XYZ file of C-alpha atoms in Angstrom:
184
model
C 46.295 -19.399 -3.442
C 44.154 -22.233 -3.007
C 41.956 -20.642 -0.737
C 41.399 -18.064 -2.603
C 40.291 -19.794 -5.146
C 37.811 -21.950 -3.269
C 36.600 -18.844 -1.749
C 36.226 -17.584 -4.852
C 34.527 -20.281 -6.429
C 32.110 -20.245 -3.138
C 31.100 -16.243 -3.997
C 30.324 -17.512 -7.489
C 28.271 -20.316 -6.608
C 26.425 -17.768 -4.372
C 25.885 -15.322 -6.685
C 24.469 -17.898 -9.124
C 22.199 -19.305 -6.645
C 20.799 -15.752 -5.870
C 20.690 -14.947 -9.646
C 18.729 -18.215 -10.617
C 16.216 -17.335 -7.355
C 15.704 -13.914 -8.602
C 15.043 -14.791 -12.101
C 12.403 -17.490 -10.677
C 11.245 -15.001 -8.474
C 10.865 -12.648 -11.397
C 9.171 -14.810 -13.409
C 6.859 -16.419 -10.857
C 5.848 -12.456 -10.366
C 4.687 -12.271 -13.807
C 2.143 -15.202 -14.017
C -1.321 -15.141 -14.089
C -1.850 -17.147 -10.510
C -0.117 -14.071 -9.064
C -2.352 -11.116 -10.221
C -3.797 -10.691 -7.180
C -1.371 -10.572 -4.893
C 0.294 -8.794 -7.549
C -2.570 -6.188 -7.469
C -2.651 -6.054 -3.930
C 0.726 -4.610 -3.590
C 0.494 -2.501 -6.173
C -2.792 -1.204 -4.408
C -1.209 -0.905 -0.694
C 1.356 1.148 -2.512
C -0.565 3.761 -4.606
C -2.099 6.881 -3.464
C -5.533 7.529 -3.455
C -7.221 9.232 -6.533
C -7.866 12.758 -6.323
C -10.668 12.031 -8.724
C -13.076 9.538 -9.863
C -15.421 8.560 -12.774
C -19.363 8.826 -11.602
C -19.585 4.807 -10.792
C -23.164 5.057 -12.740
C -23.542 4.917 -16.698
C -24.435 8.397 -17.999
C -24.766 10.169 -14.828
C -22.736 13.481 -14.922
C -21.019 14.908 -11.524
C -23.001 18.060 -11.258
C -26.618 16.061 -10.881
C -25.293 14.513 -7.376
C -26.723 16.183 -4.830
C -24.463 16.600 -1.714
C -25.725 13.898 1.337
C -23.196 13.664 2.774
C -23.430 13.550 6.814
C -27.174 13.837 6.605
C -29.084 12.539 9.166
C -30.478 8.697 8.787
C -32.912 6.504 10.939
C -31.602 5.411 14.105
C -28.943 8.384 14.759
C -26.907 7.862 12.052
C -25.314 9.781 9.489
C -25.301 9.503 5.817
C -21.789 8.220 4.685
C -21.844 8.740 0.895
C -23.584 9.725 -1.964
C -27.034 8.259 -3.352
C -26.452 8.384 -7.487
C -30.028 8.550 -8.740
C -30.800 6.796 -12.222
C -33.433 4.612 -13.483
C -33.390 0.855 -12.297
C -31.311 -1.492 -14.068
C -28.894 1.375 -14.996
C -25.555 -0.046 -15.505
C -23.421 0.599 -11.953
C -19.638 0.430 -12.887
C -16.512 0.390 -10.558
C -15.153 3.953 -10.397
C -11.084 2.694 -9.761
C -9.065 -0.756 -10.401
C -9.430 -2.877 -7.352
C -9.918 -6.216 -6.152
C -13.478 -7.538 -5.601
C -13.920 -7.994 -1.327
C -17.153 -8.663 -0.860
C -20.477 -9.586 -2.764
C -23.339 -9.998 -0.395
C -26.917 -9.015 0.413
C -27.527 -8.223 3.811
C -28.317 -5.048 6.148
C -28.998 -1.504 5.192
C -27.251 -1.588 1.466
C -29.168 -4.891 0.522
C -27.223 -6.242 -2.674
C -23.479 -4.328 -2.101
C -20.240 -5.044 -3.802
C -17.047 -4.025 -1.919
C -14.217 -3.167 -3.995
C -10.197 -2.363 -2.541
C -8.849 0.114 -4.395
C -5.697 2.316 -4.113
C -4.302 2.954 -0.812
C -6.688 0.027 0.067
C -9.600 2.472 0.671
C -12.489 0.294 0.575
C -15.546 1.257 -2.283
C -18.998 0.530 -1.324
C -21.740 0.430 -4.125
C -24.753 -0.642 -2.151
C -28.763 -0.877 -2.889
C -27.842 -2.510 -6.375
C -30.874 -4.137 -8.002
C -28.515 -7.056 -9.516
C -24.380 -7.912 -9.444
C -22.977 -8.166 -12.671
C -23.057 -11.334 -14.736
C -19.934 -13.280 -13.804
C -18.573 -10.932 -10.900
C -16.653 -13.020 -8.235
C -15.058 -11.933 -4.883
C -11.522 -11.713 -5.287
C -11.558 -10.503 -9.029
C -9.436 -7.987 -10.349
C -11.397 -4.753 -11.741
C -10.282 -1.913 -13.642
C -12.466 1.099 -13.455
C -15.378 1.359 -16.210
C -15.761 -2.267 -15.513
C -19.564 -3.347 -14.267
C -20.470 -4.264 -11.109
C -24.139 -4.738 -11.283
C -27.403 -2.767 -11.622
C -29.092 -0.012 -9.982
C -31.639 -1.025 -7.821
C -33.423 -0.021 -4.469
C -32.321 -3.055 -2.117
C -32.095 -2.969 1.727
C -33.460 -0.292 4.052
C -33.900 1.812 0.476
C -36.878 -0.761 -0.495
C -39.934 1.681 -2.056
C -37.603 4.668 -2.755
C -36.828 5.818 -6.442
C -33.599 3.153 -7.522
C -30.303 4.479 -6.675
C -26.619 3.609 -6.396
C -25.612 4.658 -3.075
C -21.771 5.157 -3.024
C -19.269 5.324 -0.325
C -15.657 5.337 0.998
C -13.785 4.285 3.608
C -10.097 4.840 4.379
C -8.236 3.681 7.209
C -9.761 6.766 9.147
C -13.145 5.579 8.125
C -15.896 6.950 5.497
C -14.845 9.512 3.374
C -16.875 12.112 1.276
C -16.611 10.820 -2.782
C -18.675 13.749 -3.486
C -15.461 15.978 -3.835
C -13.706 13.417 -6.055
C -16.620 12.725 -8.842
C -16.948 16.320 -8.871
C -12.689 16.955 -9.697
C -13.803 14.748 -13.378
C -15.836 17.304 -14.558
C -18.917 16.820 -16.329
């Protein structure tokens, strides 16, 4: 009788143990320090949208003209959509992600990166300025600004645009087909 007692008293220990660890766990979830990895894994785990918001303020899906795969300097092919509106037009993030990357360099001059569901990557390049207070490794929710339209990079001396890409684990994707499934 003893030891079953003991053993019993063992299995309850355990099971309190594991209780107070998942209620820490639990809690430690919810806290603002974890959003990110938080969002992250909530990310990795959703499917990509079938549809998206036009990522420029008051530009309607039916005036983007269809670039894709259109021939480029230097042999290469265009690998999104160039979203025409006056400079300093407001450029907003078209799905909740995390902020990758804010930098000014190559072909899309200022660029902000964003990972969005099913970790496909968002690329909103020639932007004339980032938003006021945007940081790499912020959390976004779509609507939210990202910076200005502009004509940085290689499209220096062509009318300001947002030029807008893709890219899955397969590589760039058409986003054409997606603005266009919001309507206008």
């Amino acid at each position: 009788m003893d030891r079953l007692l003991s053993a019993l008293a063992g299995l309850l220990r355990t099971a309190l143990v594991l209780g107070v660890l998942a209620a820490a766990g639990w809690w430690a979830w919810q806290q603002p320090f974890m959003e990110l990895p938080r969002t992250w894994w909530e990310l990795s785990r959703a499917d990509p949208p079938s549809s998206l918001p036009v990522p420029v303020e008051g530009v309607a899906p039916g005036s983007i003209a269809d670039t894709w795969g259109a021939g480029r300097s230097g042999g290469r092919s265009h690998e999104g959509v160039d979203i025409f509106a006056p400079r300093g037009t407001p450029v907003l993030s078209s799905t909740r992600g995390i902020v990758s990357s804010i930098r000014e360099t190559g072909l899309g001059g200022r660029q902000v990166w964003v990972l969005g569901p099913a970790l496909e990557r968002h690329y909103y390049a020639h932007l004339d300025d980032w938003a006021e207070g945007l940081e790499e490794g912020a959390v976004v929710q779509a609507g939210q600004p990202l910076g200005e339209v502009g004509d940085t990079g290689n499209a220096r001396g062509t009318p300001p645009h947002l030029h807008y890409g893709i890219y899955g684990s397969d590589g760039a994707l058409d986003p054409l087909p997606r603005l266009r499934a919001a309507g206008d």
